[in-house]
């Protein structure tokens, strides 16, 4: 299927290649920019992590404080804003596996003539309660010049809580995975492809209003949730909408639109904002059968917390100190940087918020789990990256202990823009990346990635058998991206689970057919529903294969599930990228095989 171009013939859609062109890695130099630290809350104490005390009873840790040198705050009177934005972009443009982490925050007001180009590990956000409180007459741009016009590696960057008036009427946001676009108001159009309409493979929009047209052009898949758009131009393989005003009508597979009128349950991501001169964190309320933006009538619905109730963590702080802060009843705000953990961060208190800024990155050392959450109500994890360490971890992120069974329907735990990586930045291993045991958990936009390029990559070098394992009942996933695991990418054992949008690529680097053999079945499904499950539902799910080490490998199916009336799937597809491996079926033994090198999806509209 081709995409449309506004000013030329439709660009051809080629296979997605991630290996084939090595990225230039330029590690950023932390601290080279002049710090523009955020002002502390008036109720906050001095910044910086407190060293653990040798006394029996540790000294209480302070709440609030300075946000550190890599949170750069602007107001409309700040001189040299464009030069500062350009400086950060120069460091981060091609630093795919570098150590730089930045958050660019704009106080409410109007800014003129800016073009904020975003590179790796860079977040840009407004500090108002509504996106319209902070208006940029200009652009927030992601393009792919650093990678010869290929946008399939434009990972790990975000834009939130801003209104944009694009200079030429359309803002460009050419991203791939782990690049959320949240609470944005575009007073114009939005172009999701790179200059030249090169390969693109994203992406995620939530709680946003785009007054004009959204043009995916070459984007192969996209998920838009609880938003409002003027119109949508085209689709390539898999475009999914839930709760989106102005979304195109259901028409899968031609055009490949999966459209749900509402999102069953949603609760938007927590965000930092200013009330006067004081920082607070807003906690949006839960919505059921949600549709449209949360901020359309001004102030969103929810509650807020002062920064003084957060331990403001800096890179270098120990896991023991983070756990002490949690035990003292503080929430966690992780400022940009890299945090090494010698034990799990243990979240035991209901309602705890763990919010990362600027892609704060947790690395578990010695094979520990990075984060564990108890079986309690209303925990909110948001905005950070977990990077596996070189010693194998049994798990990296655990939501609820094994056997968790409490009802959390009134106040679920949410996991939002929490990303997991195994390899790429260096050797890393994990048997299972993310385990969801707590009932009613909402996983809202995650990318769980066993690296297929970068450092420390190989079939056994960054071994990771399972991406996401769901054992809890009534779990909802909205925007589930899971790729390249050695066995099942997603294994769903819980009852009454639901997934709206799933994007997957099977592991590129399998050496031979025997390496992926699953008993009598050729290959592990990308998405496996447990044999004992009696109720499950999924909408808009895709799996792609690109067995570049051994193109003769055959994958029996992308999806596997028990054949029961309560286990239902809508709008499934599998694709062989350029004939590098093939699928025999789509789900179980149903669906036509892929063949040849044409990169044409095989689809199943409804199953069973």
XYZ file of C-alpha atoms in Angstrom:
608
model
C 0.000 0.000 0.000
C 1.283 3.438 -0.847
C 1.019 6.667 1.090
C -0.142 9.975 -0.302
C 2.056 13.019 -0.878
C 0.617 16.535 -0.996
C 2.927 17.768 -3.715
C 4.285 14.806 -5.650
C 3.562 11.227 -6.530
C 3.015 8.913 -3.544
C 6.286 7.786 -1.987
C 7.017 4.081 -2.148
C 6.909 2.216 1.131
C 9.995 0.094 1.587
C 10.726 -2.573 4.140
C 11.789 -1.412 7.531
C 15.535 -1.828 8.042
C 17.077 -1.111 11.374
C 20.281 -3.067 10.943
C 21.848 -1.999 7.680
C 22.835 1.513 8.643
C 24.839 2.012 11.804
C 24.020 5.113 13.783
C 26.737 7.568 14.680
C 26.949 7.566 18.466
C 28.129 10.805 20.027
C 27.833 10.656 23.810
C 26.676 13.936 25.244
C 28.878 15.706 27.746
C 26.857 16.161 30.888
C 27.056 19.570 32.415
C 28.670 21.264 29.410
C 25.714 23.610 29.144
C 25.305 26.324 31.697
C 22.791 24.956 34.209
C 19.402 26.617 34.134
C 18.044 24.977 37.229
C 14.386 25.046 38.089
C 13.262 27.195 40.963
C 12.398 25.115 44.026
C 9.007 25.060 45.610
C 8.751 27.611 48.378
C 7.904 24.745 50.713
C 10.862 22.641 49.644
C 14.126 22.038 51.362
C 17.613 22.095 49.905
C 18.339 19.965 46.860
C 20.474 16.874 46.575
C 20.208 13.333 47.890
C 20.925 12.832 51.539
C 23.582 10.275 52.349
C 22.285 7.326 54.375
C 22.941 7.902 58.049
C 24.940 5.476 60.146
C 22.535 5.994 63.021
C 19.900 3.409 63.775
C 17.131 5.796 62.742
C 18.042 7.593 59.490
C 17.513 11.311 59.271
C 14.341 12.187 57.383
C 14.953 13.029 53.744
C 13.915 16.428 52.416
C 11.063 16.856 49.960
C 11.246 19.223 47.018
C 14.357 21.019 45.869
C 16.224 22.028 42.766
C 15.581 20.032 39.595
C 19.238 19.863 38.605
C 21.417 21.046 35.717
C 19.743 18.988 32.990
C 16.287 20.409 33.554
C 16.428 23.657 31.570
C 13.601 26.079 32.311
C 12.603 28.976 30.057
C 10.218 31.864 30.388
C 9.250 34.292 27.609
C 11.895 36.792 28.750
C 14.781 34.290 28.783
C 17.510 35.473 26.394
C 18.987 33.119 23.800
C 16.318 30.400 23.936
C 16.898 29.255 20.351
C 20.662 29.027 20.855
C 20.145 26.906 23.962
C 17.730 24.574 22.174
C 20.191 24.207 19.305
C 23.020 23.430 21.731
C 21.100 20.553 23.321
C 20.067 19.244 19.909
C 23.676 19.213 18.662
C 24.611 16.956 21.568
C 21.609 14.670 21.288
C 20.775 14.488 17.584
C 22.686 11.262 16.911
C 23.517 10.168 20.483
C 21.301 7.102 20.280
C 23.115 5.237 23.042
C 24.744 8.206 24.752
C 24.467 9.268 28.377
C 22.940 12.737 27.946
C 19.438 13.275 29.355
C 17.527 16.575 29.126
C 14.155 18.087 29.994
C 13.288 21.427 28.356
C 10.490 23.123 30.318
C 8.616 26.259 29.263
C 6.794 28.419 31.784
C 3.312 29.604 30.778
C 3.324 32.430 28.259
C 3.903 33.039 24.559
C 7.168 32.313 22.736
C 7.854 33.506 19.215
C 9.996 32.251 16.354
C 11.313 29.026 17.917
C 12.163 25.689 16.324
C 12.873 23.147 19.043
C 14.502 20.194 17.285
C 14.485 17.155 19.558
C 17.205 14.528 19.625
C 17.587 11.424 21.763
C 16.619 11.444 25.467
C 15.138 14.923 25.219
C 11.712 15.903 26.535
C 10.007 19.218 25.936
C 6.987 20.296 27.976
C 4.926 23.279 29.018
C 4.423 24.107 32.678
C 0.779 25.168 32.570
C -2.298 23.222 33.634
C -3.517 23.337 30.044
C -1.471 23.100 26.833
C -2.958 26.444 25.814
C -1.253 28.110 28.792
C 2.087 27.797 26.955
C 2.075 28.764 23.290
C 5.037 28.502 20.924
C 4.650 30.379 17.672
C 6.985 27.961 15.984
C 7.716 24.240 15.828
C 8.763 21.226 17.870
C 10.506 19.169 15.231
C 11.697 15.591 14.835
C 13.249 14.742 11.476
C 15.747 12.139 10.291
C 18.605 14.022 8.670
C 21.053 12.373 11.062
C 20.072 8.950 9.628
C 19.819 9.759 5.913
C 16.080 10.352 6.010
C 15.216 7.086 7.788
C 13.057 7.778 10.854
C 12.855 4.183 12.139
C 15.454 4.857 14.850
C 14.026 8.130 16.166
C 13.433 6.716 19.652
C 13.359 8.133 23.215
C 12.070 11.705 22.997
C 8.776 13.353 23.918
C 6.596 16.449 23.664
C 3.920 17.331 26.217
C 1.570 20.071 27.324
C 2.281 22.742 24.693
C 0.293 24.670 22.097
C 2.094 25.103 18.776
C 1.369 27.469 15.916
C 3.627 25.937 13.233
C 5.499 28.403 11.030
C 4.358 26.840 7.746
C 1.047 25.550 9.115
C 2.228 21.968 9.748
C 4.516 20.610 12.477
C 6.822 17.648 11.682
C 6.990 14.765 14.185
C 8.764 11.866 12.443
C 9.339 9.362 15.222
C 9.455 5.653 15.910
C 9.024 3.911 19.268
C 9.188 5.456 22.777
C 8.373 8.952 21.535
C 5.045 10.019 23.078
C 3.131 13.090 21.971
C 0.827 13.957 24.894
C -1.417 16.876 25.821
C -0.390 18.828 22.728
C -2.494 21.385 20.871
C -1.400 21.881 17.251
C -3.067 24.924 15.744
C -2.462 23.555 12.279
C -1.494 20.182 10.844
C 0.869 17.401 11.922
C 3.229 15.532 9.554
C 4.422 12.186 10.935
C 6.966 11.425 8.189
C 10.556 12.570 7.663
C 11.618 14.971 4.944
C 11.568 12.994 1.690
C 8.946 10.540 3.020
C 11.548 7.963 4.055
C 10.846 4.961 6.250
C 9.018 5.664 9.491
C 7.672 3.287 12.106
C 5.967 4.918 15.115
C 4.119 6.045 17.101
C 1.705 7.344 19.808
C -0.531 10.373 20.409
C -2.750 10.877 23.479
C -4.888 13.649 24.983
C -4.010 15.972 22.094
C -5.865 18.253 19.715
C -4.662 18.703 16.145
C -6.842 21.348 14.524
C -5.775 20.465 10.994
C -4.871 17.257 9.198
C -2.644 14.481 10.520
C -0.527 13.115 7.657
C 1.160 9.770 8.428
C 2.470 9.430 4.849
C 5.136 6.681 5.228
C 4.362 5.775 8.863
C 3.714 2.049 8.936
C 1.641 2.014 12.140
C 0.291 4.473 14.679
C -1.964 4.591 17.753
C -3.986 7.671 18.714
C -5.980 7.735 21.969
C -8.517 10.122 23.522
C -7.779 13.050 21.225
C -9.399 15.321 18.628
C -8.183 15.726 15.060
C -9.319 17.740 12.061
C -8.777 14.827 9.676
C -6.468 11.864 8.997
C -4.786 11.519 5.593
C -3.786 7.904 4.942
C -2.736 4.552 6.363
C -0.022 2.056 5.511
C -0.388 -1.118 7.620
C -2.020 -0.492 10.996
C -3.607 2.750 12.188
C -5.596 2.446 15.424
C -7.832 5.025 17.113
C -9.729 4.864 20.395
C -11.759 7.739 21.793
C -10.646 10.095 18.990
C -12.968 12.812 17.753
C -12.556 13.160 13.998
C -11.002 9.697 13.531
C -11.633 7.935 10.218
C -14.326 5.273 10.175
C -13.562 1.617 10.836
C -12.345 0.116 7.533
C -9.553 -2.439 8.180
C -7.815 -3.752 6.132
C -8.364 -1.214 3.341
C -7.661 1.447 4.500
C -6.111 -0.200 7.584
C -8.107 1.767 10.174
C -9.234 0.206 13.458
C -11.537 2.686 15.168
C -13.090 2.376 18.619
C -15.477 5.124 19.655
C -14.136 5.249 23.207
C -11.267 3.937 25.315
C -12.646 1.582 28.006
C -10.558 2.994 30.855
C -7.868 5.672 30.802
C -6.051 7.946 33.187
C -3.633 10.462 31.752
C 0.002 10.629 32.732
C 1.038 12.793 35.735
C 2.783 16.025 34.786
C 4.799 18.806 36.348
C 3.329 22.303 36.309
C 3.704 25.697 37.973
C 1.228 27.242 40.380
C 2.580 30.745 40.796
C 6.269 30.145 41.530
C 5.768 26.694 43.011
C 6.107 23.385 41.222
C 3.359 20.820 41.612
C 2.554 17.457 39.998
C -0.926 17.092 38.550
C -2.610 13.689 38.787
C -5.409 13.377 36.203
C -8.462 11.418 37.257
C -9.554 8.092 35.800
C -12.060 8.127 32.958
C -14.258 5.313 31.690
C -15.473 5.145 28.100
C -13.203 8.110 27.460
C -13.334 10.250 24.340
C -11.589 13.484 23.433
C -9.087 15.537 25.434
C -9.167 16.035 29.211
C -8.380 19.754 29.034
C -10.920 20.990 26.506
C -12.741 23.204 29.003
C -9.625 24.595 30.656
C -8.536 23.079 33.938
C -8.379 19.272 33.743
C -10.069 17.110 36.357
C -7.871 15.525 38.991
C -5.758 16.371 42.019
C -2.277 17.753 42.517
C 0.649 17.386 44.871
C 3.246 19.990 45.884
C 6.848 19.259 45.016
C 7.558 19.199 48.750
C 5.880 15.767 48.819
C 8.432 14.392 46.337
C 11.986 13.268 46.894
C 13.754 14.992 44.012
C 16.373 12.435 43.036
C 19.659 13.173 41.279
C 21.820 10.680 39.358
C 24.189 8.930 41.733
C 21.662 8.535 44.534
C 21.509 4.984 45.889
C 18.573 2.609 45.741
C 18.667 2.558 49.541
C 18.023 6.306 49.620
C 15.205 6.046 47.090
C 13.627 3.329 49.219
C 14.084 5.395 52.359
C 12.243 8.280 50.709
C 9.402 5.964 49.721
C 9.255 4.481 53.223
C 8.959 8.004 54.651
C 5.881 8.620 52.513
C 7.504 10.709 49.772
C 6.876 10.255 46.070
C 9.812 10.119 43.637
C 10.744 12.646 40.972
C 13.691 11.285 38.977
C 15.620 14.140 37.366
C 17.418 13.470 34.060
C 20.386 11.125 34.204
C 21.417 7.521 34.842
C 20.750 5.727 38.122
C 22.498 2.494 39.062
C 20.575 0.237 41.432
C 22.036 -2.491 43.639
C 18.581 -3.495 44.897
C 15.015 -3.013 43.684
C 13.195 0.257 44.154
C 10.272 -1.014 46.234
C 6.947 0.833 45.960
C 4.717 -0.338 48.796
C 2.371 2.569 49.474
C -0.946 3.049 47.652
C -1.068 6.154 45.488
C 2.701 6.516 45.129
C 3.928 8.472 42.101
C 7.273 7.713 40.452
C 7.763 10.278 37.708
C 10.844 10.583 35.513
C 11.988 13.679 33.662
C 14.126 13.672 30.521
C 14.239 9.874 30.168
C 15.772 9.232 33.580
C 17.316 5.762 33.230
C 17.447 2.990 35.833
C 20.131 0.313 35.455
C 19.854 -2.702 37.784
C 23.275 -4.055 38.704
C 24.137 -7.579 39.796
C 20.991 -9.148 38.354
C 18.461 -7.377 40.590
C 14.982 -6.232 39.564
C 14.830 -2.466 38.960
C 11.340 -1.675 40.302
C 8.826 -3.712 42.300
C 5.317 -2.520 43.124
C 3.186 -4.034 45.905
C -0.418 -5.138 45.351
C -1.838 -1.723 46.285
C -4.152 0.835 44.706
C -3.313 3.714 42.462
C 0.448 3.612 41.928
C 1.549 5.763 38.983
C 4.805 4.932 37.197
C 5.638 7.299 34.358
C 8.372 8.673 32.166
C 11.498 6.595 32.720
C 13.650 3.987 31.002
C 14.859 0.700 32.511
C 18.100 -0.488 30.919
C 19.109 -4.098 31.673
C 22.517 -4.635 33.248
C 25.163 -7.133 32.112
C 24.240 -9.690 34.807
C 20.964 -11.423 33.948
C 17.932 -10.157 35.860
C 15.036 -12.584 36.295
C 12.738 -9.574 35.856
C 13.242 -5.842 35.315
C 9.862 -4.409 36.318
C 7.234 -6.150 38.475
C 3.748 -4.748 39.055
C 2.397 -6.695 42.025
C 3.828 -9.849 43.559
C 3.110 -13.303 42.204
C -0.445 -14.296 43.111
C -1.691 -10.701 43.516
C -5.491 -10.767 43.549
C -6.887 -7.544 45.049
C -9.549 -5.623 43.124
C -8.095 -2.313 41.902
C -10.865 -1.383 39.491
C -11.676 1.861 41.330
C -8.052 3.023 41.415
C -5.744 1.029 39.141
C -1.985 1.192 38.852
C -0.855 2.900 35.650
C 2.408 2.323 33.767
C 2.862 5.158 31.239
C 5.810 5.963 29.002
C 7.882 3.433 30.939
C 10.315 1.874 28.501
C 12.547 -1.183 28.803
C 15.733 -1.921 26.865
C 17.935 -5.020 26.807
C 21.226 -4.347 25.015
C 22.039 -1.552 22.591
C 23.828 0.725 25.036
C 25.949 -2.252 26.117
C 25.525 -5.865 27.105
C 22.313 -6.526 29.010
C 20.245 -9.593 29.879
C 16.867 -10.279 31.452
C 14.766 -13.430 31.403
C 11.488 -11.476 31.565
C 11.354 -7.720 31.107
C 7.980 -6.657 32.506
C 5.640 -8.739 34.673
C 2.118 -7.515 35.456
C 0.581 -9.398 38.381
C -1.772 -6.769 39.841
C -5.370 -6.778 38.624
C -6.777 -3.849 36.609
C -3.331 -2.449 35.781
C -3.316 -0.066 32.798
C -0.198 -0.188 30.635
C -0.515 2.973 28.571
C 2.251 3.223 26.000
C 5.346 1.161 26.549
C 8.177 0.008 24.308
C 9.849 -3.135 25.587
C 12.836 -3.733 23.337
C 15.468 -6.392 23.056
C 17.962 -4.423 20.970
C 18.610 -5.448 17.378
C 21.433 -2.911 16.876
C 23.987 -1.037 18.957
C 26.509 -2.511 21.412
C 26.069 -5.832 23.203
C 23.722 -7.341 20.632
C 23.545 -11.019 19.652
C 21.239 -14.031 19.984
C 22.843 -15.002 23.300
C 24.697 -11.735 24.082
C 21.531 -9.836 25.031
C 19.409 -12.873 25.723
C 15.865 -12.029 26.827
C 13.243 -14.748 26.480
C 10.063 -12.838 27.331
C 9.055 -9.215 26.850
C 5.794 -8.679 28.743
C 4.125 -11.363 30.865
C 0.635 -10.574 32.175
C -0.591 -12.786 35.012
C -3.090 -10.366 36.549
C -6.768 -10.346 35.608
C -8.567 -7.400 33.974
C -5.376 -5.763 32.681
C -5.705 -3.211 29.861
C -2.887 -2.274 27.459
C -3.278 0.820 25.284
C -0.311 1.179 22.960
C 1.791 -1.960 23.437
C 5.106 -2.065 21.545
C 7.222 -5.185 22.230
C 10.032 -6.362 19.963
C 12.712 -8.966 19.223
C 12.506 -11.354 22.193
C 14.019 -14.807 22.006
C 10.715 -16.531 22.841
C 7.267 -14.958 23.430
C 7.205 -11.183 23.091
C 3.908 -11.073 25.015
C 2.540 -13.932 27.090
C -0.899 -13.153 28.544
C -2.093 -15.521 31.252
C -4.562 -13.272 33.068
C -8.304 -13.371 32.502
C -10.340 -10.674 30.764
C -7.294 -8.899 29.387
C -7.610 -6.302 26.623
C -5.099 -4.760 24.224
C -5.774 -1.813 21.941
C -2.901 -1.598 19.429
C 0.097 -3.922 19.441
C 3.258 -3.507 17.367
C 5.869 -6.229 17.178
C 8.895 -7.424 15.281
C 10.213 -10.899 15.890
C 13.913 -11.217 16.718
C 15.987 -10.453 13.635
C 19.004 -12.440 14.742
C 17.734 -16.015 15.156
C 20.558 -18.162 13.751
C 18.414 -20.994 12.394
C 15.007 -22.670 12.519
C 15.963 -24.859 15.455
C 16.793 -21.821 17.612
C 13.162 -20.658 17.590
C 11.440 -24.045 17.544
C 8.588 -24.162 20.087
C 7.906 -27.870 20.487
C 6.124 -28.887 17.310
C 5.421 -25.247 16.360
C 7.702 -23.187 14.150
C 8.583 -20.172 16.240
C 7.112 -18.522 19.309
C 4.090 -16.327 18.704
C 4.567 -12.595 19.130
C 1.410 -12.520 21.286
C 0.362 -15.656 23.139
C -2.834 -15.951 25.176
C -2.582 -18.695 27.799
C -4.368 -21.964 27.145
C -6.521 -21.617 30.278
C -7.814 -18.122 29.449
C -11.563 -17.961 28.730
C -11.948 -14.225 28.020
C -9.568 -11.876 26.200
C -9.905 -9.249 23.472
C -7.532 -7.384 21.184
C -7.899 -4.711 18.501
C -5.355 -3.669 15.863
C -2.433 -6.055 16.443
C 0.516 -6.483 14.075
C 3.623 -8.684 13.967
C 6.482 -8.429 11.465
C 9.408 -10.704 10.734
C 12.803 -9.799 9.333
C 15.089 -12.783 9.850
C 18.161 -11.166 8.360
C 20.692 -13.686 9.709
C 18.785 -16.621 8.214
C 16.055 -15.537 5.765
C 14.910 -19.159 5.308
C 13.315 -19.221 8.787
C 9.568 -19.823 8.857
C 7.325 -18.517 11.648
C 4.084 -20.508 11.901
C 1.971 -17.597 13.183
C 2.152 -14.188 14.785
C -0.642 -14.831 17.306
C -1.696 -17.841 19.363
C -4.792 -18.184 21.541
C -7.265 -20.796 22.762
C -10.244 -21.197 20.455
C -13.105 -19.983 22.639
C -15.989 -17.595 22.026
C -14.759 -15.308 24.800
C -11.281 -14.939 23.271
C -11.713 -12.467 20.420
C -9.410 -10.568 18.102
C -10.159 -7.792 15.641
C -7.934 -6.637 12.795
C -4.741 -8.689 12.921
C -1.873 -8.606 10.478
C 1.502 -10.218 9.871
C 4.136 -8.921 7.438
C 7.345 -10.377 6.057
C 9.719 -7.467 5.586
C 11.248 -7.954 2.164
C 10.934 -11.739 2.293
C 13.416 -12.125 5.153
C 11.554 -15.069 6.687
C 7.859 -15.850 6.280
C 4.689 -16.525 8.273
C 2.543 -19.558 7.523
C -0.574 -18.151 9.251
C -1.772 -15.057 11.089
C -3.371 -16.523 14.239
C -3.276 -20.197 15.205
C -3.890 -21.986 11.876
C -5.944 -19.159 10.369
C -4.887 -16.553 7.809
C -3.025 -16.672 4.530
C 0.743 -17.146 4.498
C 3.075 -14.338 3.564
C 5.194 -14.947 0.494
C 7.794 -13.425 -1.755
C 9.509 -10.101 -1.154
C 6.565 -7.747 -1.625
C 6.092 -6.786 2.056
C 2.298 -7.068 1.784
C 0.412 -7.816 5.024
C -1.649 -10.934 5.517
C -4.714 -9.998 7.543
C -7.513 -11.495 9.621
C -10.410 -9.130 10.316
C -12.121 -11.157 13.034
C -11.163 -14.227 15.061
C -12.580 -16.697 15.758
